[in-house]
Coordinates of C-alpha atoms and ligand atoms in Angstrom, one line a residue:
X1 CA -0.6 40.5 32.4
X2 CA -2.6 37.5 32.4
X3 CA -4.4 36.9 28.9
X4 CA -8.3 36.2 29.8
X5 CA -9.7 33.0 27.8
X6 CA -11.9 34.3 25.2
X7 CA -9.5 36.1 24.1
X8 CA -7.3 33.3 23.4
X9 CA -9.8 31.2 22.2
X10 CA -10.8 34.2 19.7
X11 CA -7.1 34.4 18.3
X12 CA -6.9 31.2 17.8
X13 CA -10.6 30.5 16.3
X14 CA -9.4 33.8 13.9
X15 CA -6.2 31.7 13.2
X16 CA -8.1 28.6 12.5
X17 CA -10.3 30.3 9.8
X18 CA -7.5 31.6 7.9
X19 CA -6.3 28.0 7.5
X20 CA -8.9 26.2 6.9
X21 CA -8.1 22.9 6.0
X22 CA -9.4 23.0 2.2
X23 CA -8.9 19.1 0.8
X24 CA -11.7 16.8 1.0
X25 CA -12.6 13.1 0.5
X26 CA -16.3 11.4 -0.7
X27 CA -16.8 8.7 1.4
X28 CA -19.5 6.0 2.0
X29 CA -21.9 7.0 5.1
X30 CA -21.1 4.0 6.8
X31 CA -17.4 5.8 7.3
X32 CA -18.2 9.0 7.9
X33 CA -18.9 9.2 11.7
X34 CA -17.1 11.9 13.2
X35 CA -16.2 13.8 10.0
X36 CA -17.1 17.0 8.7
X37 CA -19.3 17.8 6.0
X38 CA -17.7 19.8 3.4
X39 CA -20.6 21.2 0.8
X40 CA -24.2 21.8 2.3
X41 CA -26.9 18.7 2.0
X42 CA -30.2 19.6 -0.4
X43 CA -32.8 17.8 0.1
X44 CA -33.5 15.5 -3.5
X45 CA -37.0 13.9 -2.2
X46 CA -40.2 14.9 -0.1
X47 CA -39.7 13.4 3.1
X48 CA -42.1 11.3 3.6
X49 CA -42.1 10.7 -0.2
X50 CA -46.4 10.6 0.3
X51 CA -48.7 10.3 2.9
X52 CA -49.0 7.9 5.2
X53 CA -50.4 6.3 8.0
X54 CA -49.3 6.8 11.6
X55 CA -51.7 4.1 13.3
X56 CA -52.2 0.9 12.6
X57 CA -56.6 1.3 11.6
X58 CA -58.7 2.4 8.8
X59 CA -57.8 5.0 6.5
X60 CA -61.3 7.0 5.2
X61 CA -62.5 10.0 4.3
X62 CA -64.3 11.9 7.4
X63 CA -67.7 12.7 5.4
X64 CA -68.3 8.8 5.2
X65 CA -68.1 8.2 8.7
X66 CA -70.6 8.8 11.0
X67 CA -73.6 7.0 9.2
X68 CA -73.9 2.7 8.9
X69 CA -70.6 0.7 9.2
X70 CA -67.7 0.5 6.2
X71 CA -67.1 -2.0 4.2
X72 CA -63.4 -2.9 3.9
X73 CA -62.5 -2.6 0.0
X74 CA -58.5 -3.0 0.5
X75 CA -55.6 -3.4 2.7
X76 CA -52.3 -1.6 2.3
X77 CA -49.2 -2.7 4.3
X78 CA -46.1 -0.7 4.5
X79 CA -44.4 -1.2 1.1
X80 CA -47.6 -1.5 -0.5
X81 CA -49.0 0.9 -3.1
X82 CA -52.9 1.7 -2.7
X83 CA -55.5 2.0 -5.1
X84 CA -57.3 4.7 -4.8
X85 CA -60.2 4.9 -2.2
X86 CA -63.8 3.5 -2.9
X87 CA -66.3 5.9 -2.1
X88 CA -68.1 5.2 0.8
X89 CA -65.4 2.3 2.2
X90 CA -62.9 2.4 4.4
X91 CA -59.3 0.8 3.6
X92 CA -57.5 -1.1 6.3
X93 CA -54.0 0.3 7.1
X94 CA -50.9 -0.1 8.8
X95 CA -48.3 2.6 10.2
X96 CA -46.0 3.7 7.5
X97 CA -48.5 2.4 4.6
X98 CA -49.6 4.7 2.2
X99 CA -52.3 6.6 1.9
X100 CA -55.0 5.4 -0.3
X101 CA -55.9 8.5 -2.6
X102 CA -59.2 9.9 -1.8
X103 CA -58.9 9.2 2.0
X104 CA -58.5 12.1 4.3
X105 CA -58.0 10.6 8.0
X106 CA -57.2 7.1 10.1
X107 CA -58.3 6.1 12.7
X108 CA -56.7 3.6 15.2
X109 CA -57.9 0.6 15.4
X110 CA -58.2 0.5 19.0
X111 CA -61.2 3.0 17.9
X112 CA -63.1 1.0 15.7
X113 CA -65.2 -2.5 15.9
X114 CA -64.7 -5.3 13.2
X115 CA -68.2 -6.5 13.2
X116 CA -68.8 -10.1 12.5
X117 CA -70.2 -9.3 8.3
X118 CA -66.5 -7.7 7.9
X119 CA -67.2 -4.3 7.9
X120 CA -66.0 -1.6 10.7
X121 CA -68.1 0.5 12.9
X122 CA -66.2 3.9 13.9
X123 CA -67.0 4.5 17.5
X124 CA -65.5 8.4 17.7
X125 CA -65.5 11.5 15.5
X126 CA -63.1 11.9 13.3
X127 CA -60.7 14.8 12.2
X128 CA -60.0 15.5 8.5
X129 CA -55.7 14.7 8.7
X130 CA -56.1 12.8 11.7
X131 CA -53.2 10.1 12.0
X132 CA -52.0 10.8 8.4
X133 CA -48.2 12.4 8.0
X134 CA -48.4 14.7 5.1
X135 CA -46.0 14.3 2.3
X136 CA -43.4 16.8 3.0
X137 CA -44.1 17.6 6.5
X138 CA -39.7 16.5 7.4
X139 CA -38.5 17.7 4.1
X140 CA -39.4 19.5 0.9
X141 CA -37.3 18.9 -2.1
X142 CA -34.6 21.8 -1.9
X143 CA -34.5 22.2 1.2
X144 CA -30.9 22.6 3.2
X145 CA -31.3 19.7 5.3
X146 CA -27.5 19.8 6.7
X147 CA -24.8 22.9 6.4
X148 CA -21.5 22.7 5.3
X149 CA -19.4 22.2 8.4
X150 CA -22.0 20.2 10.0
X151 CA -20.3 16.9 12.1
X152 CA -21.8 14.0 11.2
X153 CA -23.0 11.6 13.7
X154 CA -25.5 9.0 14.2
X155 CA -28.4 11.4 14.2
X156 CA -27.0 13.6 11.0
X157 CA -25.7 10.4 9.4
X158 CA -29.5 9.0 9.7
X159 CA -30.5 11.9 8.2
X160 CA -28.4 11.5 5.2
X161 CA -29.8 7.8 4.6
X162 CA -33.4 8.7 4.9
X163 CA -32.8 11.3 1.7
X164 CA -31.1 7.6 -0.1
X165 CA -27.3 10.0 0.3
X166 CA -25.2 6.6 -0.1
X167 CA -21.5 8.4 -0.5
X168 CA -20.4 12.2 0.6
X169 CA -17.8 14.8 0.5
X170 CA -16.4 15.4 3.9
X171 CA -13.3 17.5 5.0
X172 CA -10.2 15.5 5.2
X173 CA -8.5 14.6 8.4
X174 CA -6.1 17.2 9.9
X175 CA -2.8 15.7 9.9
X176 CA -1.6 16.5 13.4
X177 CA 1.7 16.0 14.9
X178 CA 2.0 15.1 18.7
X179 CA 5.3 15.7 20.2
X180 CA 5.4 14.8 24.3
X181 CA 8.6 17.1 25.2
X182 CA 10.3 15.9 28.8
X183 CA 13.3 13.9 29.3
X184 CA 12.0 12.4 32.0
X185 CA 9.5 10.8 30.0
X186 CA 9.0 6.7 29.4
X187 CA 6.5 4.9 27.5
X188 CA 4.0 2.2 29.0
X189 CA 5.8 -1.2 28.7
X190 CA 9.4 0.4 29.5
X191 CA 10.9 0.0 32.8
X192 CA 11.0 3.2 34.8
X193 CA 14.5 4.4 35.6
X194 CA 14.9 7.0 38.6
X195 CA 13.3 10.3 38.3
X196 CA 11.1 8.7 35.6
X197 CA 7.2 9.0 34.7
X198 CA 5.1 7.4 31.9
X199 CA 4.1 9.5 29.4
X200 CA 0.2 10.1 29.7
X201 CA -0.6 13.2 27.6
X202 CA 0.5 11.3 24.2
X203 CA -2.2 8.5 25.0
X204 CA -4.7 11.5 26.0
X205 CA -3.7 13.8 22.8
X206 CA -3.9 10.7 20.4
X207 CA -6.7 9.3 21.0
X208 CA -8.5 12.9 21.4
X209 CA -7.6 13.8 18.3
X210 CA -9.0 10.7 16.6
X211 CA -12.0 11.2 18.1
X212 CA -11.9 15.2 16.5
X213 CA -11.3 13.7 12.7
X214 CA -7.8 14.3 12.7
X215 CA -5.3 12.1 11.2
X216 CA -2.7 11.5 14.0
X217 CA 1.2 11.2 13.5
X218 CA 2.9 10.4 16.5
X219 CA 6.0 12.1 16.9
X220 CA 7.3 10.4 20.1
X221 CA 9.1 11.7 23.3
X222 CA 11.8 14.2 22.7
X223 CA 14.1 15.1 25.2
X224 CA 14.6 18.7 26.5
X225 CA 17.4 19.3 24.1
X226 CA 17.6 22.3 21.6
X227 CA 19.2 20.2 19.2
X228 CA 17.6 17.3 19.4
X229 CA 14.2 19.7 19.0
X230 CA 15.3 21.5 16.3
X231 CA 15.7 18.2 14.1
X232 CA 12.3 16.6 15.5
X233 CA 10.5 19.7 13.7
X234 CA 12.5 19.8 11.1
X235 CA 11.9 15.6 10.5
X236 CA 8.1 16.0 10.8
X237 CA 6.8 16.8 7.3
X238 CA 3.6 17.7 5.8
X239 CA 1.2 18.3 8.8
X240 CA -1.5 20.9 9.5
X241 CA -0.8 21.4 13.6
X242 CA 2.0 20.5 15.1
X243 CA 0.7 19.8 19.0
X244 CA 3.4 19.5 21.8
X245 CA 2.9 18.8 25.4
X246 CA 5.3 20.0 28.1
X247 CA 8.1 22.8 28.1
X248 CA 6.4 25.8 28.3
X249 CA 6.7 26.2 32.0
X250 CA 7.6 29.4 33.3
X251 CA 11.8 29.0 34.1
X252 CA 12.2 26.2 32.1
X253 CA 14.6 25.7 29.3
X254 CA 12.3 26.5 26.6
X255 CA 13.7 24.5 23.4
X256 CA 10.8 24.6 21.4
X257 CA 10.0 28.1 21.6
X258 CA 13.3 28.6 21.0
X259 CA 13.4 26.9 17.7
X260 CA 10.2 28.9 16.3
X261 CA 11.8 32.2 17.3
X262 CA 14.9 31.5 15.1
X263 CA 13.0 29.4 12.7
X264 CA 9.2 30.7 12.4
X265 CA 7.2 32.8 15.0
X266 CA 6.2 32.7 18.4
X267 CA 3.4 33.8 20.6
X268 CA 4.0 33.0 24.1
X269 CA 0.7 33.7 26.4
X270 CA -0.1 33.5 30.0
X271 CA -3.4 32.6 30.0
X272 CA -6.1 33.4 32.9
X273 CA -6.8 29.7 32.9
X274 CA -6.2 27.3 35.9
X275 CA -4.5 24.4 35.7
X276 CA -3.4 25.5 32.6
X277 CA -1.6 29.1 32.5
X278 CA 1.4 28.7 29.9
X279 CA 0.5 28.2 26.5
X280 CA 2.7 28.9 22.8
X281 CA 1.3 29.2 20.0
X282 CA 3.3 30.0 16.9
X283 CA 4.4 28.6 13.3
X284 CA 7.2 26.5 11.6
X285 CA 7.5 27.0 8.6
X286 CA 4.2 28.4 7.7
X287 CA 2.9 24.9 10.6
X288 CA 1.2 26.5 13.1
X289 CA 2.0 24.9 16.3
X290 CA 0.1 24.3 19.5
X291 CA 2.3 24.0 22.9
X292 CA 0.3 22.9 25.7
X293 CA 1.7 22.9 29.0
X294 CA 2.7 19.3 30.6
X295 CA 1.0 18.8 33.5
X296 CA -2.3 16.2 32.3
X297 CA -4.6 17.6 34.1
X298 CA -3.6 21.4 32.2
X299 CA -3.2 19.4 28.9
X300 CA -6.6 18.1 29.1
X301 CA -8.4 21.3 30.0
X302 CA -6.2 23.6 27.5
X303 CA -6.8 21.0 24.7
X304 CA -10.6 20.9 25.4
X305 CA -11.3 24.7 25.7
X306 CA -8.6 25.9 22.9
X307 CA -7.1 23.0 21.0
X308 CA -10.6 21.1 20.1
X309 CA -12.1 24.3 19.3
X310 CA -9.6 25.4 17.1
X311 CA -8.8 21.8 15.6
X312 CA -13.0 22.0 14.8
X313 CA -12.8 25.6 13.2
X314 CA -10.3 24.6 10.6
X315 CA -12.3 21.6 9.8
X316 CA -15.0 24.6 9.1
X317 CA -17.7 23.6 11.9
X318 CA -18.9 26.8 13.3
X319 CA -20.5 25.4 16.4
X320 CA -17.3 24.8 18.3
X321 CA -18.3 25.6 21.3
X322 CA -19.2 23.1 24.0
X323 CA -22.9 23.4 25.5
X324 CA -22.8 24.1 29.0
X325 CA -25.1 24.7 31.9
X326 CA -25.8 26.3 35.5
X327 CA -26.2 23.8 38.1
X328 CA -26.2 24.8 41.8
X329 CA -22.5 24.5 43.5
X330 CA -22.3 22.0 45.7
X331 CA -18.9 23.5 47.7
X332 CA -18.5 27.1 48.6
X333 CA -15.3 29.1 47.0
X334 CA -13.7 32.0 49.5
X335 CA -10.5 32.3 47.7
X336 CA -11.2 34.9 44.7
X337 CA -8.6 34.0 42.0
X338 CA -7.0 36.1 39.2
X339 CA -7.5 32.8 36.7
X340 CA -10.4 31.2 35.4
X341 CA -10.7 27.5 37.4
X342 CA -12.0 24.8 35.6
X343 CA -12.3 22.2 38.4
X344 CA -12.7 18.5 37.5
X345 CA -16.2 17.8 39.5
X346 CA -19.3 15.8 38.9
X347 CA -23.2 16.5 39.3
X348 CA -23.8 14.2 42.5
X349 CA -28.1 15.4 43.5
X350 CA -27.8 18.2 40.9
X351 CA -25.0 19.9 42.8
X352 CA -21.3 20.6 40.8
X353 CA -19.1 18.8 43.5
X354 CA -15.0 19.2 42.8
X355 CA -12.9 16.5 42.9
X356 CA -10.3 16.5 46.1
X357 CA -7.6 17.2 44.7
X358 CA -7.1 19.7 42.1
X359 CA -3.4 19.7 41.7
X360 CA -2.8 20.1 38.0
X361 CA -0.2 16.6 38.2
X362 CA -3.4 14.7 38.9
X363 CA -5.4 13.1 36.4
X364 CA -7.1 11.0 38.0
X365 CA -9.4 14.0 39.1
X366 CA -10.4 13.6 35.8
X367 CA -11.2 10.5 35.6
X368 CA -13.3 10.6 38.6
X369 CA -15.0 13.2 37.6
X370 CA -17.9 14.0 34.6
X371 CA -17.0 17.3 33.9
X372 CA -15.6 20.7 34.2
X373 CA -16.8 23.6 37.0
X374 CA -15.6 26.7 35.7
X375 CA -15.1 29.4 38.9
X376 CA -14.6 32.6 37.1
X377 CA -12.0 34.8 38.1
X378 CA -12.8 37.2 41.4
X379 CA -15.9 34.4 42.3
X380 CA -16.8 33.8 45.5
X381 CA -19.3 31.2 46.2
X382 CA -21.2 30.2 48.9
X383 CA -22.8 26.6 48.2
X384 CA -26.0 26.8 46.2
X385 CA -24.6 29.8 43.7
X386 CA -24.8 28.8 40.1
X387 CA -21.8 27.2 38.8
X388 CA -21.0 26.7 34.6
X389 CA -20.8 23.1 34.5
X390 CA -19.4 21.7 31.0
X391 CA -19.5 18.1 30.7
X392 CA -17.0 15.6 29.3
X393 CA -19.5 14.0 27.0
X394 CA -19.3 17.7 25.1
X395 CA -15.6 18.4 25.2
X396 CA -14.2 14.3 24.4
X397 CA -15.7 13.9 21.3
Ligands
AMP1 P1 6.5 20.9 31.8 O1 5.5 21.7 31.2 O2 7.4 20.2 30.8 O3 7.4 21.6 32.8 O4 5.8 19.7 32.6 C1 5.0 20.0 33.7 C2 4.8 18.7 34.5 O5 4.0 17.8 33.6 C3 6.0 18.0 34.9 O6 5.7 17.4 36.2 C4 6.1 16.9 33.9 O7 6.8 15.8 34.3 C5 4.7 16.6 33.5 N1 4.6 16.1 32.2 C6 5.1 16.7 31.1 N2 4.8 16.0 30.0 C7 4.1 14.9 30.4 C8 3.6 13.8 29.7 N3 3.7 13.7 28.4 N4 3.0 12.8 30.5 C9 2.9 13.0 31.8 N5 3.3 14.0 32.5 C10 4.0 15.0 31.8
MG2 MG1 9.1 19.3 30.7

């Protein structure tokens, strides 16, 4: 019995909450990109602090317009801080200046003629508010500007520095341990020996992970030996997920399961997810650990539909999952599966076009492509249907 996807994903999301990762760290906002905020973000300040002009013109109050030309009794630049208004004159103003008290509008100056005496004829009606951006009209003091849990990138960051936040408390960086299980496995820069292939999915999971937050300790290749297994795990030390690649294919000698059935716990599923069906999930020691299966083009679509989702959740974003849309497909499908596909395929004219080859081995499909397809289980398609397209840009980062 295959296990459908959400319901993985929802054990595992459950899992995730009961663990949240609970230490966190202030930092400066210039080094919180990517990170998590841990306590919501009040709003100390009106935002904009006081009116102000959004024109470059005249700032005035409406009932003074409309008879002879205003004298100019000030100018306030940005940074500047107005006297109040003259009655009956107009103030000249640039965008982001101040209003001068007692004015009610602005008009551009693309609107109004300097005459050659100095003063400025208005040559429209005028709207009391009319170019001015009310104190406030962003932010009130007290207001929650940014929940806890929120990731923090430029836009949110921005945010922060236009309230003057200089330093804040995020969530500290999972420690994750990546373990690339395969004897046939060599690292870039080693010759290959026969029967040999580079490890890809460590370069894949490490550099993921960075870009999730998490704190990455790399636990190297180990070989398809029960033993030698047992000892890895036992060597890794204080981590929050331990994440293997590889070993979890059906028939194969399964070492690490193995080890968490004598030493911890073991949940062995079958997912309804293609490439991608075996996955093991379990604890060491209290560690919950993460198996995904070897092939890179299954480790990258189990990482990004399960592992990043669930690596976000105990970071304590709620938002985990990735925004996704229907786009028409540009193949036809006549082979109803019993898994979900997530084919690697791009948008070429607005139509989700696969990659080639889909054999789970390749990643290069992935590389090629800009996103996921999902086909759901049973689908048939003839081109044109509306596909779930989920791009890379919202499942890399
Ligand atoms: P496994 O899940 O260990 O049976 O691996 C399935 C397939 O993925 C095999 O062809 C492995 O050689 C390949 N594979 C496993 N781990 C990696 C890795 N870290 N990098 C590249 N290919 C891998
Ligand atoms: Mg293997």
């Amino acid at each position: 019995m295959l296990i459908p996807v959400e319901q993985a994903l929802a054990s595992l999301l459950a899992s995730a909450a009961a663990k949240p990762i609970e230490n966190c760290e202030t930092l400066p906002l210039a080094q919180a990109q990517g990170r998590v905020l841990a306590h919501e973000v009040i709003a100390g300040l009106d935002l904009p602090p006081w009116p102000n002009s959004a024109m470059d013109g005249y700032a005035l109050r409406v009932a003074d317009a409309g008879g002879a030309p205003l004298v100019v009794s000030q100018r306030v630049f940005a940074g500047q801080a107005p006297e109040p208004l003259q009655p009956g004159t107009c103030a000249r103003i640039f965008t982001g200046a101040p209003l001068p008290e007692g004015a009610d509008c602005v008009e551009m100056q693309e609107n109004a003629e300097l005459l050659d005496d100095g003063r400025v004829r208005l040559l429209q009606a005028l709207k009391p508010g009319q170019n001015i951006r009310p104190q406030g009209q962003e932010s009130r003091v007290g207001d929650r500007v940014l929940a806890a849990g929120t990731r923090l990138g430029p836009v949110e960051l921005g945010l922060l520095a236009s309230l003057g936040i200089a330093e804040l408390a995020v969530i500290s960086r999972p420690r994750v341990a990546v373990l690339s299980t395969g004897d046939e496995l060599v690292e870039p820069g080693q010759p290959l020996g026969p029967g040999q292939i580079y490890n890809s999915n460590r370069t894949v999971l490490c550099s993921w992970l960075r870009a999730l937050a998490c704190e990455v300790v790399d636990a190297g290749i180990l070989p398809d030996d029960l033993d030698l297994t047992r000892q890895a795990l036992a060597g890794l030390g204080d981590v929050d997920l331990i994440l293997s690649s590889g070993g979890v294919s059906v028939g194969e000698a399964d070492f690490l399961g193995q080890v968490l059935r004598e030493e911890g716990e073991l949940a062995l599923w079958k997912l309804a997810i293609k490439p991608g069906k075996p996955l093991t999930f379990g604890h060491y020691k209290g560690v919950p650990v993460l198996g995904l299966p070897g092939n890179p083009a299954s480790t990258l679509v189990t990482f990004g539909l399960l592992a990043r989702p669930y690596l976000l959740r105990r970071q304590g974003v709620e938002a985990v999952a990735p925004l996704q849309f229907h786009v028409p497909a540009g193949f036809a499908w006549n082979k109803p599966g019993t898994r979900r596909e997530y084919l690697r395929g791009r948008l070429e004219q607005g139509r989700a076009v696969p990659y080639g080859n889909q054999s789970s081995g390749v990643l290069r499909s992935a590389a090629w492509a800009d996103g996921l397809i999902e086909v759901r289980e049973g689908a048939v398609l003839v081109e044109g249907d509306p596909v779930a397209f989920i791009p890379f840009s919202e499942l890399l980062g």
